[in-house]
Amino acid sequence: MTRFSALVSDSSDDDQIHYVPQDAHKWPGRLPTKPVAVEQDSPLSGPDEHEDIEVDEDEEEDEDEEDEESDDASEMDEDELKTRTAKSNTNTHEVNQTPRVHQIPTSKWHPGEVLLSTHGFPVSYARGGSSYASHKSALRPRFKLSPTVSRKHSRDSVGDGRFDSQERVSFAHDIDIPVYRPSRKYARVETSASAVAGNEGAFVDAGLALGRSFRVGWGPSGTLVHLGQLCGPSSQIQTSANSSTVTKTSVPFFSGPREDVSNRLSRLLQHHLSKTPIVKDEDGVPFADPSSELCFSSFTSLYPQTDHSYDASLFRLGHALFDSIDLHLGQEVTVDVRNRVSSIRRKAALSEWLGDAVTSSVDADLKNQSSGDPAALIFTLLSGYKIEKACDTALDCGFVKLATLISQASGDFEFREDIREQLQLWREQRIDVHVSESVRKIYSILAGGLDVLEGSKASSIERCPDVDPLKGLDWKRTFGMYLWYAEPMDASIAQVYESYYRASRESPSRVAPPRPHYLECTPSLKLPFNMPSPLPSDALFSLIRLHAEPACSLSQILSPLSFGASPGDYSLPWHLYVVLSRCMRVRDMSDRGESGSHGETLDDDVSGRREGHSPSADLLASSYAQQLEYLGMLQEAIFVLLHIEGSAGREKAIRDLLHRSADKLDEWMCSGILGSLKIPLAWVNDAKAIYAIHQGNVFDAYQLYMAAGLYQSAHDLAVVELAPEAVIQQDFELLASLFERMAYMDYAHAMTRLPELHTSLSDAAVPDAAEEQECETLTRSIPKLIGILPDVLFSQSDLRHKVALAEMISGLTVILDQVKPLALAQSQIRLRGVDEATKLRHIQTVALERFTKVDTGFVTCMIAIMGFVIAVI
C-alpha cells in the first residue's frame, strides 16, 4: 500500500519546501531562500542554519525493512519526490527514499549539542558565530502541534503532569508511547532546612530575617505593611524590595482632612441613628431597621441655606426628585391629573435646585467678564436661569427690545418659531456679521436651539463665523440649557434627561459630559490612582438618571468615584442606598434575591416586609464600616454593620470588629454599644476576654467568659491555664470555684471529703450507714478519675500540666491507699505521670493489705479446724 507523507501533499503548490518544520513560518529570517536539496549519502545542508532538526536512527532501520518488503512503495515515494521538486524549478538529486526530517522543539534543544543527519553524520549549525559540541544521544523525536491547532492550557500547571503531544510521521508508522513529563511540584521547606534558619537576627535584610513571619498584608485601620515601593505592573521602580525598611502605607479612604471627615460623618450617622430603631430579628441578633421618616428632607435640615457643599447639594437634589409632595388636591381628582401635576411640581423643584447649584459658577464667570460686552453678561445670567437679572441688565444697557424677548424665555412654540425666523433672516441677508456673537447666542437659546448656529457664508468681508451656545459651560449649566430652553415647557424630566444624555454621547467635545465634581473644579488634579475609562458620572447626574430611568438600579449609580476623589469612600453611597432602598423603597440593588427564596431572605422588619437578600448591600455596609474603623469611630462602625441583612453575617462582622478593637472597649465605649446599639453583653465580654488573654490576665478572661455565658470557652481556659496552677498551689477552693461537675471538681471533692469520711468512720463506735455508703461511692469513683486525668492535662509541652497531673494522681493514690488500698489494683488502672516514690509506696501498701488478708484468713481457718476437732472428741 502506498504510504502518504504527513509533510507532503500533492493537492497544492504551497508545499514547495518539503522539509521545513511546521512552525518555521513563525520564525522571521529562518526560512530558506530556495528549496532544500537533500541527498541520502550526504549530510543535510541548507541556508537555514538556525533550524533545529533531529532524525531518529531507529526510524532508518524501520524504513529499510519497509523498502525490502515493498519496492513499489519506494518507487512511488521517489516519483513523488521528483514530481514535487520539479515544481520548485531547482536542481535536485535523485533519492531512493523519502527522508523524514523532524523538528526538535526549541525548548528541548540545549546549546552544546550536535544534531545528526539521516545516517548519523554530524550536522554543523552556527548560532551567533559559534559551533556546538557533540550530540549526547539520539532520542525519539517529539513534535509540535500544527500552527493551525491550538492547545488549551499548554503550560505546566500544578497538577499530575501531562504528556507531550506527537504527530504521526506517516500512516505506516505508529506513535510511540508519549513521554511523561511530571509537572513542577512546590512544597513548603521546613524551618530547619531553610536558609532563614539561624538568620533571624540579620536585620540588614528584613526579607531574610522575617521571611517566616512577615509578608505583605493588611493591618488594622486599612494599613498596608510591605517592603519596597507599591507600584503597578508597568511602573518604574525607584527603590528595591531587597531592603530592611518596612513601610506602613495607609489607604486613602477619604480625600479630605481626617478631622473634617470625622465631623461630617458623625453628623450624618447621628441623624441616621435618631431615625433608626434597633430591633432583634428571628435569630435574636440586633438589626437596624430605618424608619420611613429617614428621607432626604430630614438630611437637608442638617445644612443651613448658606451651606453650598457637595453633600448639601446632593441631599437637596434627592429631596426635589424623590421626597413625597403634597399636591393639595381633592379626593375626586383622577390619577392622570395627579401624575401630571406631580410631574410639573418635580420639574419645578429640579429647576429651582439647578438654579441654586449653578449660582457659584455663574458668579465666577461674571467676575471674569468685562463690562464692555453687556450681551455676554446677559448670556451668562441666562445660563444660570437668572431671567429677572438678565432683563434688568438688558434694560440698564439700553437693550429694551432684547429685554422684552428675554422676559418671554421658555415661551410657547410660536415665540420660538419667530426667533428662528429672525435668525434665518439675518443669515440669508448677511446681517448676522454685524451682530455680536453674544447676541446671537441669546437669540439661539431663546429659539430653543442648542446646536451650532451657522453664520452667513460669503466673502471674507461679510463672512460670519459659527457660534456654539454651549461653549465653555459645565455639565450642570448645559443640562440647564436643555431643561430651561431647548425642551418645551410641558416636557418631563425624563425627556430632558434623554435629550442631554444623547447629545453628550454624540458630541462629548461640545456638550459637556457629567464629569465628577472634583475633576470639573480642578481638571489638572493629580490623583494617587488611575481613573477608570469611561469616567464615572457625577453623583448629581446619577440621581437625575435614577429618576428618569425606571430600569436603572442603585448598583449602576453608587460608585465611590462619582461622589469623591477616593475609590474607597463609601459614605455617601451607603446613605443614599439606605434612604432610597430601605426607607423610601424607590429603587434597589440589582442583585436583590427573590422574596421568599430559601436561605436568601431578609428578616421581617418593623413594618412586616420580607425581602430577598442583596450581597451588594452587605458589601456596601462592610466597606463603610471599615472606613469608620479607620477613623476610630467604633460605635458608628457597629451601627453601620447592624444594617447587614443576613443574621449570621451581621453577627460575625460585629464580633470581628469588637475583637479588632478590644483595646478601645472602655466603660464609656461599652455604655454606648450596650445601650444605644443594643449589642449583647456576651459579644463585648468575648472580645474583652480575648484581649485580656493577650495581656496575660487569664483569670480576668475566665471571669469575662463566665459573665458572657460562654461556659465552654471558660472551661477550656480553666483547664489549660488556671487549673494546673491551682493544683500546684493546693488551692482546692479555687478549683471548686472554677469547675462544676468536671474532673477538677471531682478531684477537689475527693481530696477534701474522703479524708473527712475516713476519720469519722474510724473514730465512731457505730459507723454511720450513710457515711459508709458515701465513702464506698467515692472510693469507687477515684480510680475512674485517675484514668481520665491524663486526657484532661494532655499538653506535654506545658510543664504546668505535667506537674499538676503528677500532683493530682499522687494525692488521690495516697488517700485511696489509706481508705481502700486494693480499690486501685482491682480496677486495673495504670499509674501514669507520677514519680517512682509514689508507685513504690502504692505497691507496698497493696502488698501489705493482701498479706494481712491472707494472714487473717489462715488464723480463722485454724480456729475453725480446732473447733471441729474438739466437737468430735
PDB file of N, CA and C in Angstrom, residues 87-128:
ATOM      1  N   LYS A  87       8.562  20.960  -9.475  1.00  0.00           N
ATOM      2  CA  LYS A  87       7.734  22.171  -9.444  1.00  0.00           C
ATOM      3  C   LYS A  87       8.502  23.347  -8.895  1.00  0.00           C
ATOM      4  N   SER A  88       9.529  23.116  -8.133  1.00  0.00           N
ATOM      5  CA  SER A  88      10.260  24.205  -7.496  1.00  0.00           C
ATOM      6  C   SER A  88      11.313  24.821  -8.391  1.00  0.00           C
ATOM      7  N   ASN A  89      11.520  24.277  -9.606  1.00  0.00           N
ATOM      8  CA  ASN A  89      12.479  24.816 -10.567  1.00  0.00           C
ATOM      9  C   ASN A  89      13.884  24.886  -9.986  1.00  0.00           C
ATOM     10  N   THR A  90      14.278  23.885  -9.267  1.00  0.00           N
ATOM     11  CA  THR A  90      15.614  23.860  -8.671  1.00  0.00           C
ATOM     12  C   THR A  90      16.287  22.547  -9.050  1.00  0.00           C
ATOM     13  N   ASN A  91      17.641  22.521  -8.905  1.00  0.00           N
ATOM     14  CA  ASN A  91      18.408  21.298  -9.188  1.00  0.00           C
ATOM     15  C   ASN A  91      18.332  20.384  -7.989  1.00  0.00           C
ATOM     16  N   THR A  92      17.838  19.181  -8.214  1.00  0.00           N
ATOM     17  CA  THR A  92      17.713  18.216  -7.127  1.00  0.00           C
ATOM     18  C   THR A  92      18.469  16.957  -7.496  1.00  0.00           C
ATOM     19  N   HIS A  93      18.805  16.180  -6.522  1.00  0.00           N
ATOM     20  CA  HIS A  93      19.468  14.899  -6.709  1.00  0.00           C
ATOM     21  C   HIS A  93      18.481  13.777  -6.526  1.00  0.00           C
ATOM     22  N   GLU A  94      18.729  12.734  -7.226  1.00  0.00           N
ATOM     23  CA  GLU A  94      17.813  11.585  -7.139  1.00  0.00           C
ATOM     24  C   GLU A  94      17.998  10.898  -5.795  1.00  0.00           C
ATOM     25  N   VAL A  95      16.898  10.571  -5.202  1.00  0.00           N
ATOM     26  CA  VAL A  95      16.911   9.901  -3.900  1.00  0.00           C
ATOM     27  C   VAL A  95      16.136   8.616  -4.017  1.00  0.00           C
ATOM     28  N   ASN A  96      16.499   7.647  -3.203  1.00  0.00           N
ATOM     29  CA  ASN A  96      15.830   6.352  -3.215  1.00  0.00           C
ATOM     30  C   ASN A  96      14.760   6.245  -2.140  1.00  0.00           C
ATOM     31  N   GLN A  97      14.780   7.186  -1.239  1.00  0.00           N
ATOM     32  CA  GLN A  97      13.845   7.085  -0.126  1.00  0.00           C
ATOM     33  C   GLN A  97      13.516   8.484   0.350  1.00  0.00           C
ATOM     34  N   THR A  98      12.308   8.645   0.692  1.00  0.00           N
ATOM     35  CA  THR A  98      11.890   9.956   1.198  1.00  0.00           C
ATOM     36  C   THR A  98      12.430  10.155   2.608  1.00  0.00           C
ATOM     37  N   PRO A  99      13.337  11.089   2.797  1.00  0.00           N
ATOM     38  CA  PRO A  99      13.866  11.291   4.165  1.00  0.00           C
ATOM     39  C   PRO A  99      12.814  11.939   5.051  1.00  0.00           C
ATOM     40  N   ARG A 100      12.866  11.551   6.242  1.00  0.00           N
ATOM     41  CA  ARG A 100      11.891  12.102   7.204  1.00  0.00           C
ATOM     42  C   ARG A 100      12.650  12.940   8.216  1.00  0.00           C
ATOM     43  N   VAL A 101      12.440  14.198   8.151  1.00  0.00           N
ATOM     44  CA  VAL A 101      13.170  15.144   8.996  1.00  0.00           C
ATOM     45  C   VAL A 101      12.163  15.835   9.895  1.00  0.00           C
ATOM     46  N   HIS A 102      12.456  15.909  11.158  1.00  0.00           N
ATOM     47  CA  HIS A 102      11.510  16.479  12.110  1.00  0.00           C
ATOM     48  C   HIS A 102      12.226  17.493  12.986  1.00  0.00           C
ATOM     49  N   GLN A 103      11.411  18.317  13.537  1.00  0.00           N
ATOM     50  CA  GLN A 103      11.943  19.433  14.341  1.00  0.00           C
ATOM     51  C   GLN A 103      11.991  19.059  15.809  1.00  0.00           C
ATOM     52  N   ILE A 104      13.082  19.420  16.437  1.00  0.00           N
ATOM     53  CA  ILE A 104      13.140  19.358  17.896  1.00  0.00           C
ATOM     54  C   ILE A 104      12.577  20.665  18.430  1.00  0.00           C
ATOM     55  N   PRO A 105      11.610  20.622  19.331  1.00  0.00           N
ATOM     56  CA  PRO A 105      11.112  21.888  19.893  1.00  0.00           C
ATOM     57  C   PRO A 105      12.236  22.687  20.498  1.00  0.00           C
ATOM     58  N   THR A 106      12.158  23.989  20.305  1.00  0.00           N
ATOM     59  CA  THR A 106      13.232  24.873  20.767  1.00  0.00           C
ATOM     60  C   THR A 106      13.485  24.723  22.258  1.00  0.00           C
ATOM     61  N   SER A 107      12.383  24.495  23.030  1.00  0.00           N
ATOM     62  CA  SER A 107      12.545  24.393  24.472  1.00  0.00           C
ATOM     63  C   SER A 107      13.272  23.127  24.890  1.00  0.00           C
ATOM     64  N   LYS A 108      13.402  22.124  23.950  1.00  0.00           N
ATOM     65  CA  LYS A 108      14.042  20.865  24.309  1.00  0.00           C
ATOM     66  C   LYS A 108      15.465  20.766  23.816  1.00  0.00           C
ATOM     67  N   TRP A 109      15.946  21.680  23.045  1.00  0.00           N
ATOM     68  CA  TRP A 109      17.292  21.678  22.488  1.00  0.00           C
ATOM     69  C   TRP A 109      18.189  22.521  23.344  1.00  0.00           C
ATOM     70  N   HIS A 110      19.392  22.019  23.635  1.00  0.00           N
ATOM     71  CA  HIS A 110      20.317  22.706  24.512  1.00  0.00           C
ATOM     72  C   HIS A 110      21.577  23.061  23.739  1.00  0.00           C
ATOM     73  N   PRO A 111      22.169  24.193  24.047  1.00  0.00           N
ATOM     74  CA  PRO A 111      23.448  24.537  23.427  1.00  0.00           C
ATOM     75  C   PRO A 111      24.496  23.482  23.752  1.00  0.00           C
ATOM     76  N   GLY A 112      25.393  23.272  22.810  1.00  0.00           N
ATOM     77  CA  GLY A 112      26.419  22.253  23.001  1.00  0.00           C
ATOM     78  C   GLY A 112      26.086  20.926  22.387  1.00  0.00           C
ATOM     79  N   GLU A 113      24.884  20.758  21.794  1.00  0.00           N
ATOM     80  CA  GLU A 113      24.505  19.513  21.170  1.00  0.00           C
ATOM     81  C   GLU A 113      24.714  19.612  19.660  1.00  0.00           C
ATOM     82  N   VAL A 114      25.086  18.491  19.041  1.00  0.00           N
ATOM     83  CA  VAL A 114      25.232  18.412  17.588  1.00  0.00           C
ATOM     84  C   VAL A 114      24.119  17.530  17.066  1.00  0.00           C
ATOM     85  N   LEU A 115      23.418  17.981  16.078  1.00  0.00           N
ATOM     86  CA  LEU A 115      22.322  17.233  15.503  1.00  0.00           C
ATOM     87  C   LEU A 115      22.829  16.313  14.408  1.00  0.00           C
ATOM     88  N   LEU A 116      22.164  15.216  14.216  1.00  0.00           N
ATOM     89  CA  LEU A 116      22.625  14.191  13.301  1.00  0.00           C
ATOM     90  C   LEU A 116      21.792  14.177  12.042  1.00  0.00           C
ATOM     91  N   SER A 117      22.444  13.759  10.950  1.00  0.00           N
ATOM     92  CA  SER A 117      21.729  13.610   9.685  1.00  0.00           C
ATOM     93  C   SER A 117      21.060  12.243   9.665  1.00  0.00           C
ATOM     94  N   THR A 118      20.529  11.875   8.485  1.00  0.00           N
ATOM     95  CA  THR A 118      19.796  10.616   8.389  1.00  0.00           C
ATOM     96  C   THR A 118      20.676   9.407   8.625  1.00  0.00           C
ATOM     97  N   HIS A 119      22.008   9.540   8.427  1.00  0.00           N
ATOM     98  CA  HIS A 119      22.906   8.403   8.633  1.00  0.00           C
ATOM     99  C   HIS A 119      23.861   8.644   9.783  1.00  0.00           C
ATOM    100  N   GLY A 120      23.527   9.551  10.658  1.00  0.00           N
ATOM    101  CA  GLY A 120      24.354   9.739  11.834  1.00  0.00           C
ATOM    102  C   GLY A 120      25.487  10.687  11.649  1.00  0.00           C
ATOM    103  N   PHE A 121      25.668  11.296  10.455  1.00  0.00           N
ATOM    104  CA  PHE A 121      26.749  12.262  10.268  1.00  0.00           C
ATOM    105  C   PHE A 121      26.398  13.531  11.000  1.00  0.00           C
ATOM    106  N   PRO A 122      27.365  14.156  11.660  1.00  0.00           N
ATOM    107  CA  PRO A 122      27.067  15.404  12.384  1.00  0.00           C
ATOM    108  C   PRO A 122      26.756  16.534  11.423  1.00  0.00           C
ATOM    109  N   VAL A 123      25.800  17.306  11.803  1.00  0.00           N
ATOM    110  CA  VAL A 123      25.412  18.475  11.027  1.00  0.00           C
ATOM    111  C   VAL A 123      25.794  19.705  11.820  1.00  0.00           C
ATOM    112  N   SER A 124      26.582  20.582  11.244  1.00  0.00           N
ATOM    113  CA  SER A 124      27.085  21.761  11.940  1.00  0.00           C
ATOM    114  C   SER A 124      26.096  22.896  11.797  1.00  0.00           C
ATOM    115  N   TYR A 125      25.804  23.517  12.896  1.00  0.00           N
ATOM    116  CA  TYR A 125      24.914  24.682  12.900  1.00  0.00           C
ATOM    117  C   TYR A 125      25.620  25.802  13.622  1.00  0.00           C
ATOM    118  N   ALA A 126      25.587  26.968  13.025  1.00  0.00           N
ATOM    119  CA  ALA A 126      26.219  28.138  13.639  1.00  0.00           C
ATOM    120  C   ALA A 126      25.144  29.020  14.225  1.00  0.00           C
ATOM    121  N   ARG A 127      25.301  29.399  15.429  1.00  0.00           N
ATOM    122  CA  ARG A 127      24.364  30.327  16.092  1.00  0.00           C
ATOM    123  C   ARG A 127      25.190  31.426  16.719  1.00  0.00           C
ATOM    124  N   GLY A 128      25.125  32.590  16.130  1.00  0.00           N
ATOM    125  CA  GLY A 128      25.897  33.701  16.649  1.00  0.00           C
ATOM    126  C   GLY A 128      27.382  33.534  16.430  1.00  0.00           C
TER     127      GLY A 128
END
